[in-house]
Tab-separated table of C-alpha atoms in Angstrom:
chain	number	residue	atom	x	y	z
A	581	MET	CA	0.575	-12.863	-50.032
A	582	TYR	CA	1.040	-15.607	-47.442
A	583	LYS	CA	4.304	-14.023	-46.274
A	584	LEU	CA	2.536	-10.676	-45.908
A	585	PHE	CA	-0.258	-12.095	-43.766
A	586	SER	CA	2.259	-14.093	-41.718
A	587	ALA	CA	4.261	-10.957	-41.093
A	588	ILE	CA	1.115	-9.110	-40.042
A	589	SER	CA	0.126	-11.898	-37.665
A	590	ILE	CA	3.583	-11.916	-36.080
A	591	PHE	CA	3.393	-8.136	-35.680
A	592	LEU	CA	0.010	-8.416	-33.963
A	593	LEU	CA	1.351	-11.129	-31.691
A	594	LEU	CA	4.303	-8.992	-30.624
A	595	LEU	CA	2.103	-5.940	-30.198
A	596	SER	CA	-0.430	-7.772	-28.078
A	597	THR	CA	2.190	-9.261	-25.760
A	598	THR	CA	4.016	-5.995	-25.162
A	599	THR	CA	1.059	-3.669	-24.595
A	600	LEU	CA	-0.187	-4.968	-21.287
A	601	ASN	CA	-3.334	-3.805	-19.539
A	602	VAL	CA	-3.815	-0.721	-21.689
A	603	GLU	CA	-7.537	-1.070	-21.169
A	604	ALA	CA	-6.999	-0.634	-17.420
A	605	GLN	CA	-4.997	2.612	-17.511
A	606	LEU	CA	-6.505	5.737	-15.992
A	607	LYS	CA	-8.007	8.201	-18.434
A	608	GLY	CA	-7.890	11.334	-16.286
A	609	LYS	CA	-5.173	13.936	-16.574
A	610	TYR	CA	-2.674	13.513	-13.752
A	611	PRO	CA	0.559	15.242	-12.702
A	612	PRO	CA	4.002	13.660	-13.198
A	613	VAL	CA	4.633	10.664	-10.959
A	614	ASP	CA	6.860	10.757	-7.896
A	615	THR	CA	6.971	14.548	-7.643
A	616	PRO	CA	4.802	16.741	-5.406
A	617	PRO	CA	1.644	17.475	-7.408
A	618	PRO	CA	0.315	20.985	-8.018
A	619	PRO	CA	-2.260	22.454	-5.624
A	620	VAL	CA	-5.789	22.917	-6.923
A	621	ALA	CA	-7.691	25.932	-5.617
A	622	ALA	CA	-10.989	24.078	-5.263
A	623	TRP	CA	-9.308	21.419	-3.125
A	624	THR	CA	-7.393	23.944	-1.028
A	625	ALA	CA	-10.692	25.655	-0.236
A	626	LEU	CA	-11.943	22.466	1.450
A	627	VAL	CA	-9.722	23.150	4.463
A	628	ASP	CA	-10.306	26.051	6.846
A	629	GLN	CA	-6.676	26.908	7.571
A	630	SER	CA	-7.632	29.249	10.406
A	631	LYS	CA	-8.610	26.161	12.425
A	632	LEU	CA	-5.307	24.322	11.942
A	633	PRO	CA	-2.717	24.046	14.737
A	634	LYS	CA	0.192	26.439	14.187
A	635	ALA	CA	2.827	23.738	13.798
A	636	PRO	CA	5.648	25.103	11.622
A	637	VAL	CA	6.691	23.633	8.296
A	638	ARG	CA	9.779	21.518	8.998
A	639	PRO	CA	12.159	21.347	5.997
A	640	ILE	CA	13.627	17.890	5.476
A	641	GLY	CA	16.616	17.466	7.763
A	642	THR	CA	15.304	19.808	10.463
A	643	PRO	CA	16.177	18.440	13.922
A	644	CYS	CA	13.298	17.548	16.208
A	645	ALA	CA	12.366	20.166	18.779
A	646	PRO	CA	13.435	19.526	22.401
A	647	THR	CA	9.767	19.606	23.411
A	648	ASP	CA	7.165	17.978	21.195
A	649	GLU	CA	4.461	20.633	21.298
A	650	PHE	CA	2.680	19.419	18.153
A	651	CYS	CA	2.770	15.623	18.586
A	652	VAL	CA	5.232	14.870	15.767
A	653	TRP	CA	5.066	11.088	15.327
A	654	SER	CA	8.311	10.939	13.345
A	655	CYS	CA	10.123	12.568	16.265
A	656	THR	CA	8.538	11.010	19.358
A	657	THR	CA	5.967	8.442	18.072
A	658	CYS	CA	3.372	10.685	19.692
A	659	VAL	CA	-0.225	9.751	18.884
A	660	ARG	CA	-3.592	11.367	19.487
A	661	ASP	CA	-6.734	9.565	20.558
A	662	THR	CA	-8.083	9.787	17.013
A	663	ASP	CA	-5.054	7.978	15.552
A	664	PHE	CA	-4.787	4.260	14.832
A	665	ASP	CA	-1.547	2.511	15.786
A	666	PHE	CA	-2.642	-0.955	16.945
A	667	CYS	CA	-5.669	-3.215	17.085
A	668	PRO	CA	-7.569	-2.636	20.344
A	669	LYS	CA	-8.507	-6.294	20.867
A	670	LYS	CA	-5.910	-8.670	22.293
A	671	GLY	CA	-4.953	-11.309	19.732
A	672	ASP	CA	-5.797	-9.218	16.661
A	673	TRP	CA	-3.011	-8.229	14.296
A	674	ALA	CA	-3.320	-5.602	11.569
A	675	LEU	CA	-1.122	-6.534	8.633
A	676	THR	CA	-0.378	-3.310	6.753
A	677	TYR	CA	1.645	-2.772	3.585
A	678	ASP	CA	2.902	0.513	2.146
A	679	ASP	CA	4.091	2.046	-1.118
A	680	GLY	CA	2.303	-0.088	-3.719
A	681	PRO	CA	0.667	-1.153	-5.840
A	682	THR	CA	3.473	-2.694	-7.904
A	683	ASN	CA	4.049	-6.083	-9.465
A	684	ASN	CA	5.564	-7.138	-6.131
A	685	THR	CA	2.168	-6.510	-4.531
A	686	LEU	CA	0.865	-9.533	-6.441
A	687	ARG	CA	3.142	-11.844	-4.465
A	688	VAL	CA	1.838	-10.472	-1.167
A	689	LEU	CA	-1.740	-10.524	-2.402
A	690	LYS	CA	-1.558	-14.164	-3.454
A	691	ALA	CA	-0.107	-15.186	-0.093
A	692	LEU	CA	-2.866	-13.356	1.774
A	693	ASN	CA	-5.616	-14.788	-0.399
A	694	ASP	CA	-4.244	-18.334	-0.182
A	695	ARG	CA	-4.514	-18.094	3.614
A	696	GLY	CA	-7.861	-16.342	3.773
A	697	LEU	CA	-6.285	-13.277	5.382
A	698	LYS	CA	-7.308	-9.642	5.011
A	699	ALA	CA	-4.886	-6.732	5.216
A	700	THR	CA	-4.591	-2.996	4.619
A	701	PHE	CA	-2.636	-1.490	1.720
A	702	PHE	CA	-1.689	2.187	1.927
A	703	VAL	CA	-1.127	3.114	-1.687
A	704	ILE	CA	0.861	5.847	-3.399
A	705	GLY	CA	-1.032	7.815	-6.032
A	706	SER	CA	1.824	7.570	-8.523
A	707	ARG	CA	1.752	3.772	-8.241
A	708	VAL	CA	-2.035	3.719	-8.590
A	709	PHE	CA	-1.687	5.727	-11.797
A	710	GLU	CA	0.835	3.168	-13.096
A	711	ASN	CA	-0.907	0.005	-11.854
A	712	PRO	CA	-4.649	0.554	-11.449
A	713	GLN	CA	-5.383	-3.059	-12.398
A	714	ILE	CA	-3.382	-4.280	-9.402
A	715	LEU	CA	-5.263	-1.937	-7.097
A	716	LYS	CA	-8.490	-3.424	-8.425
A	717	GLN	CA	-7.278	-6.901	-7.522
A	718	ILE	CA	-6.574	-5.736	-3.960
A	719	VAL	CA	-10.086	-4.323	-3.637
A	720	ASP	CA	-11.751	-7.290	-5.354
A	721	SER	CA	-10.067	-9.590	-2.823
A	722	GLY	CA	-11.684	-7.756	0.085
A	723	HIS	CA	-8.623	-5.949	1.405
A	724	GLN	CA	-8.674	-2.388	2.688
A	725	ILE	CA	-6.921	0.427	0.856
A	726	GLY	CA	-5.854	3.795	2.235
A	727	VAL	CA	-4.108	6.915	0.938
A	728	HIS	CA	-0.312	7.213	1.200
A	729	THR	CA	0.164	10.494	-0.749
A	730	TRP	CA	1.054	11.041	-4.397
A	731	SER	CA	4.835	11.469	-4.173
A	732	HIS	CA	5.804	9.961	-0.781
A	733	THR	CA	7.205	13.264	0.484
A	734	ALA	CA	7.599	13.981	4.211
A	735	LEU	CA	4.424	15.878	5.016
A	736	THR	CA	5.695	18.135	7.803
A	737	SER	CA	8.108	19.574	5.215
A	738	GLN	CA	5.229	20.607	2.958
A	739	THR	CA	2.825	23.537	2.988
A	740	THR	CA	-0.823	23.000	3.763
A	741	GLU	CA	-1.703	23.478	0.084
A	742	GLU	CA	0.839	20.835	-0.918
A	743	ILE	CA	-0.442	18.302	1.640
A	744	ILE	CA	-3.995	18.774	0.361
A	745	ALA	CA	-2.786	18.221	-3.213
A	746	GLU	CA	-0.855	15.064	-2.238
A	747	THR	CA	-4.030	13.682	-0.728
A	748	LYS	CA	-6.618	14.719	-3.290
A	749	TRP	CA	-4.648	13.696	-6.401
A	750	THR	CA	-4.202	10.245	-4.865
A	751	GLU	CA	-7.853	10.140	-3.869
A	752	MET	CA	-8.815	11.041	-7.445
A	753	ALA	CA	-6.680	8.251	-8.934
A	754	ILE	CA	-8.099	5.680	-6.512
A	755	LYS	CA	-11.657	6.777	-7.271
A	756	GLU	CA	-11.108	6.404	-11.001
A	757	ALA	CA	-9.378	3.043	-10.612
A	758	VAL	CA	-11.777	1.275	-8.232
A	759	ASN	CA	-14.669	3.711	-7.623
A	760	LEU	CA	-13.866	4.022	-3.915
A	761	THR	CA	-12.869	6.956	-1.710
A	762	PRO	CA	-10.780	5.844	1.283
A	763	LYS	CA	-11.171	7.441	4.706
A	764	TRP	CA	-7.867	6.117	6.061
A	765	PHE	CA	-4.517	7.820	5.561
A	766	ARG	CA	-0.908	6.989	6.383
A	767	ALA	CA	1.808	9.625	6.249
A	768	PRO	CA	5.058	8.633	4.519
A	769	GLN	CA	7.608	7.623	7.176
A	770	GLY	CA	4.921	8.375	9.753
A	771	ASP	CA	5.846	12.043	9.374
A	772	ALA	CA	2.787	13.793	10.770
A	773	ASP	CA	2.101	16.472	13.357
A	774	ASP	CA	-1.046	18.186	14.584
A	775	ARG	CA	-1.179	20.446	11.520
A	776	VAL	CA	-1.105	17.400	9.242
A	777	ARG	CA	-3.744	15.706	11.404
A	778	GLY	CA	-5.924	18.806	11.211
A	779	ILE	CA	-5.704	18.921	7.429
A	780	LEU	CA	-6.503	15.248	7.028
A	781	SER	CA	-9.328	15.414	9.557
A	782	GLN	CA	-11.026	18.218	7.639
A	783	LEU	CA	-10.653	16.151	4.453
A	784	GLY	CA	-12.418	13.247	6.189
A	785	TYR	CA	-9.455	10.975	6.948
A	786	LYS	CA	-8.329	8.904	9.911
A	787	MET	CA	-4.573	8.848	10.542
A	788	ALA	CA	-2.935	5.406	10.738
A	789	PHE	CA	0.437	4.492	12.239
A	790	TRP	CA	1.832	1.187	13.539
A	791	ASN	CA	3.503	-0.240	16.639
A	792	HIS	CA	5.673	-2.961	15.053
A	793	ASP	CA	8.068	-1.895	12.307
A	794	THR	CA	10.088	-4.374	10.245
A	795	PHE	CA	12.233	-1.616	8.702
A	796	ASP	CA	12.078	-3.837	5.618
A	797	TRP	CA	12.292	-0.795	3.340
A	798	GLU	CA	15.986	-0.619	4.202
A	799	SER	CA	16.525	-3.754	2.113
A	800	ASN	CA	15.783	-1.727	-1.017
A	801	SER	CA	18.966	0.320	-0.647
A	802	ASP	CA	21.109	-1.227	2.090
A	803	GLN	CA	23.064	-4.208	0.791
A	804	THR	CA	23.904	-5.267	4.357
A	805	TYR	CA	20.259	-5.610	5.348
A	806	ASP	CA	19.556	-9.234	6.254
A	807	LEU	CA	16.088	-10.267	5.063
A	808	ASN	CA	15.944	-12.775	7.908
A	809	TRP	CA	15.559	-9.819	10.259
A	810	ILE	CA	12.012	-9.463	8.965
A	811	THR	CA	10.887	-12.941	9.953
A	812	GLY	CA	13.123	-12.813	13.005
A	813	ASN	CA	11.312	-9.764	14.286
A	814	PHE	CA	7.922	-11.385	13.748
A	815	SER	CA	9.134	-14.475	15.616
A	816	MET	CA	10.132	-12.248	18.509
A	817	TRP	CA	6.951	-10.145	18.467
A	818	VAL	CA	4.569	-13.112	18.617
A	819	GLN	CA	6.181	-14.216	21.860
A	820	ASN	CA	4.584	-11.247	23.609
A	821	LYS	CA	1.666	-12.958	25.307
A	822	THR	CA	1.227	-10.351	28.032
A	823	ALA	CA	0.083	-7.499	25.788
A	824	THR	CA	-3.413	-6.301	26.624
A	825	THR	CA	-4.101	-5.104	23.057
A	826	GLY	CA	-3.460	-6.321	19.557
A	827	PHE	CA	-0.714	-5.196	17.189
A	828	ALA	CA	-0.218	-3.441	13.867
A	829	SER	CA	2.833	-4.239	11.776
A	830	LEU	CA	4.358	-2.304	8.902
A	831	GLU	CA	5.789	-3.959	5.782
A	832	HIS	CA	6.323	-2.763	2.219
A	833	ASP	CA	4.793	-4.561	-0.749
A	834	ALA	CA	6.454	-2.262	-3.288
A	835	PHE	CA	9.908	-3.843	-3.198
A	836	ASP	CA	11.080	-7.205	-4.448
A	837	LYS	CA	13.246	-8.093	-1.448
A	838	SER	CA	10.895	-7.004	1.310
A	839	SER	CA	7.830	-8.565	-0.313
A	840	SER	CA	9.655	-11.905	-0.553
A	841	LYS	CA	9.373	-12.325	3.233
A	842	ALA	CA	5.739	-11.302	3.604
A	843	GLU	CA	4.447	-14.857	3.192
A	844	ALA	CA	6.661	-16.289	5.935
A	845	ALA	CA	5.743	-13.395	8.229
A	846	MET	CA	2.040	-14.158	7.771
A	847	ASP	CA	2.619	-17.785	8.718
A	848	ILE	CA	4.448	-16.798	11.895
A	849	VAL	CA	1.529	-14.623	12.981
A	850	VAL	CA	-1.131	-17.206	12.117
A	851	ASN	CA	0.685	-20.139	13.705
A	852	ALA	CA	1.160	-18.120	16.888
A	853	LYS	CA	-2.667	-18.046	17.053
A	854	PHE	CA	-3.020	-14.350	16.299
A	855	ALA	CA	-5.863	-13.190	14.068
A	856	PRO	CA	-4.647	-11.027	11.180
A	857	GLN	CA	-7.195	-8.460	9.989
A	858	SER	CA	-7.342	-5.232	8.067
A	859	ALA	CA	-6.843	-2.134	10.221
A	860	ALA	CA	-10.461	-1.073	9.686
A	861	VAL	CA	-11.917	-4.437	10.708
A	862	CYS	CA	-9.752	-4.863	13.808
A	863	SER	CA	-10.600	-1.338	14.981
A	864	GLY	CA	-14.324	-1.771	14.395
A	865	ASP	CA	-14.592	0.798	11.588
A	866	LYS	CA	-17.626	-0.298	9.594
A	867	GLN	CA	-17.307	2.443	6.974
A	868	PRO	CA	-13.659	2.804	5.881
A	869	TYR	CA	-14.765	4.413	2.601
A	870	VAL	CA	-17.063	7.292	1.768
A	871	GLU	CA	-19.069	4.785	-0.255
A	872	ASN	CA	-21.225	2.238	1.555
A	873	VAL	CA	-18.820	-0.700	1.552
A	874	THR	CA	-18.398	-3.289	4.309
A	875	LEU	CA	-15.029	-5.002	4.531
A	876	PRO	CA	-15.017	-8.752	5.254
A	877	PRO	CA	-12.981	-10.180	8.138
A	878	SER	CA	-10.287	-12.770	7.605
A	879	ASN	CA	-11.367	-16.375	7.094
A	880	ILE	CA	-8.135	-17.979	8.225
A	881	LYS	CA	-7.088	-21.251	6.646
A	882	GLY	CA	-4.620	-23.628	8.317
A	883	GLN	CA	-1.066	-22.915	7.196
A	884	GLU	CA	2.252	-24.118	8.537
A	885	PRO	CA	5.415	-22.017	8.175
A	886	THR	CA	7.095	-22.453	4.821
A	887	ALA	CA	10.522	-21.234	5.914
A	888	LYS	CA	12.769	-21.235	8.947
A	889	THR	CA	12.637	-17.985	10.875
A	890	PRO	CA	15.853	-17.168	12.734
A	891	ASN	CA	15.657	-14.670	15.563
A	892	ALA	CA	16.532	-11.091	14.758
A	893	PRO	CA	19.047	-9.161	16.822
A	894	ASN	CA	17.099	-7.439	19.566
A	895	GLY	CA	16.595	-3.761	18.814
A	896	LYS	CA	17.831	-4.013	15.200
A	897	SER	CA	15.990	-1.759	12.831
A	898	PRO	CA	15.617	-4.356	10.968
A	899	SER	CA	11.049	-12.538	-10.566
A	900	THR	CA	7.676	-10.817	-10.559
A	901	PRO	CA	4.521	-12.511	-11.888
A	902	PRO	CA	2.280	-10.879	-14.482
A	903	ALA	CA	-0.847	-9.081	-13.364
A	904	ILE	CA	-3.789	-11.412	-12.921
A	905	SER	CA	-7.229	-10.326	-14.044
A	906	ALA	CA	-10.447	-10.952	-12.179
A	907	SER	CA	-11.049	-14.011	-14.327
A	908	GLY	CA	-7.755	-15.537	-13.212
A	909	ALA	CA	-5.929	-15.164	-16.531
A	910	SER	CA	-2.995	-12.802	-16.762
A	911	SER	CA	-3.016	-9.947	-19.254
A	912	VAL	CA	0.042	-11.522	-20.879
A	913	GLU	CA	-1.840	-14.773	-21.363
A	914	LYS	CA	-4.905	-13.039	-22.779
A	915	ASN	CA	-2.921	-10.910	-25.180
A	916	LEU	CA	-0.807	-13.855	-26.263
A	917	LEU	CA	-3.948	-15.843	-27.007
A	918	LEU	CA	-5.387	-12.908	-28.943
A	919	GLY	CA	-2.281	-12.652	-31.096
A	920	ILE	CA	-2.266	-16.379	-31.817
A	921	VAL	CA	-5.947	-16.347	-32.771
A	922	CYS	CA	-5.400	-13.403	-35.123
A	923	GLY	CA	-2.491	-15.185	-36.738
A	924	LEU	CA	-4.474	-18.383	-37.257
A	925	ILE	CA	-7.395	-16.495	-38.783
A	926	MET	CA	-5.114	-14.779	-41.270
A	927	MET	CA	-3.466	-18.079	-42.223
A	928	ILE	CA	-6.901	-19.621	-42.792
A	929	LEU	CA	-8.009	-16.709	-44.943
A	930	VAL	CA	-4.945	-17.153	-47.143
């Protein structure tokens, strides 16, 4: 009998340490991850297509037009007055991160929180579906979140119905995960034109770009990418003391390599006496969600650089921790403790 109960306790221990965060998974029915989601008629009806600019669908690989009639950011970095691409106030710096949430987001999140900094995370719906508990940690820490589509597909290559679906499926996952509806949107690869802007505007979103790009995403596939280019670029950017506005930088929290340099990049910005903020706070947006939520500003703590930051070549496109719950204990730790307690109880009963 003792061997039976011992075996059961071991089984419970293994089960509890391998099924992580099941209580945090989304309960709604969602489309397959990382593929363009299906349009929904009720969502499509939210957009009056007769009012959209007549920018053509551009299949992936289509060359840019000689004249940029429809303000295609991915071709000419064209922006409209309604777009965000930098902080308006000199000295402010919007730290923005794309493509999460993943376990690598936790590294970036800890570094931000340790320094009292606030940032903006543009999240992919597929990653929200997989990691809603990490999204909750971002929100609970006072950071801004925005929509970054469901499948990370170039939007100018999609139909209007597909763009609406990319947005609304992601919006639905975010709402279920953290009970918030973002009003900020970033197009994958910055691929947006006036048609995309028109769609997002009718859905209630503000389009966000950036004016300082680390190109850190290249490190995920290019073995020759030197991670020091990330910190090198930040070291070069902070030397610009003549700018009359602030900045907005783009990094990616989804990848192991790129996220490993986020902490050092933060220190470069802070020690150059810039004030990192979320995009909403630095632009004065007091209602970045449909819900009545006010985002806090950064409360910057003193922090010296933790790594040397060699200069990047001018013009160069340049082990994960367990999820931590709101109480500070990881799901692994909680489940491990649960398994041990169950085992001890069974041994006592025998």
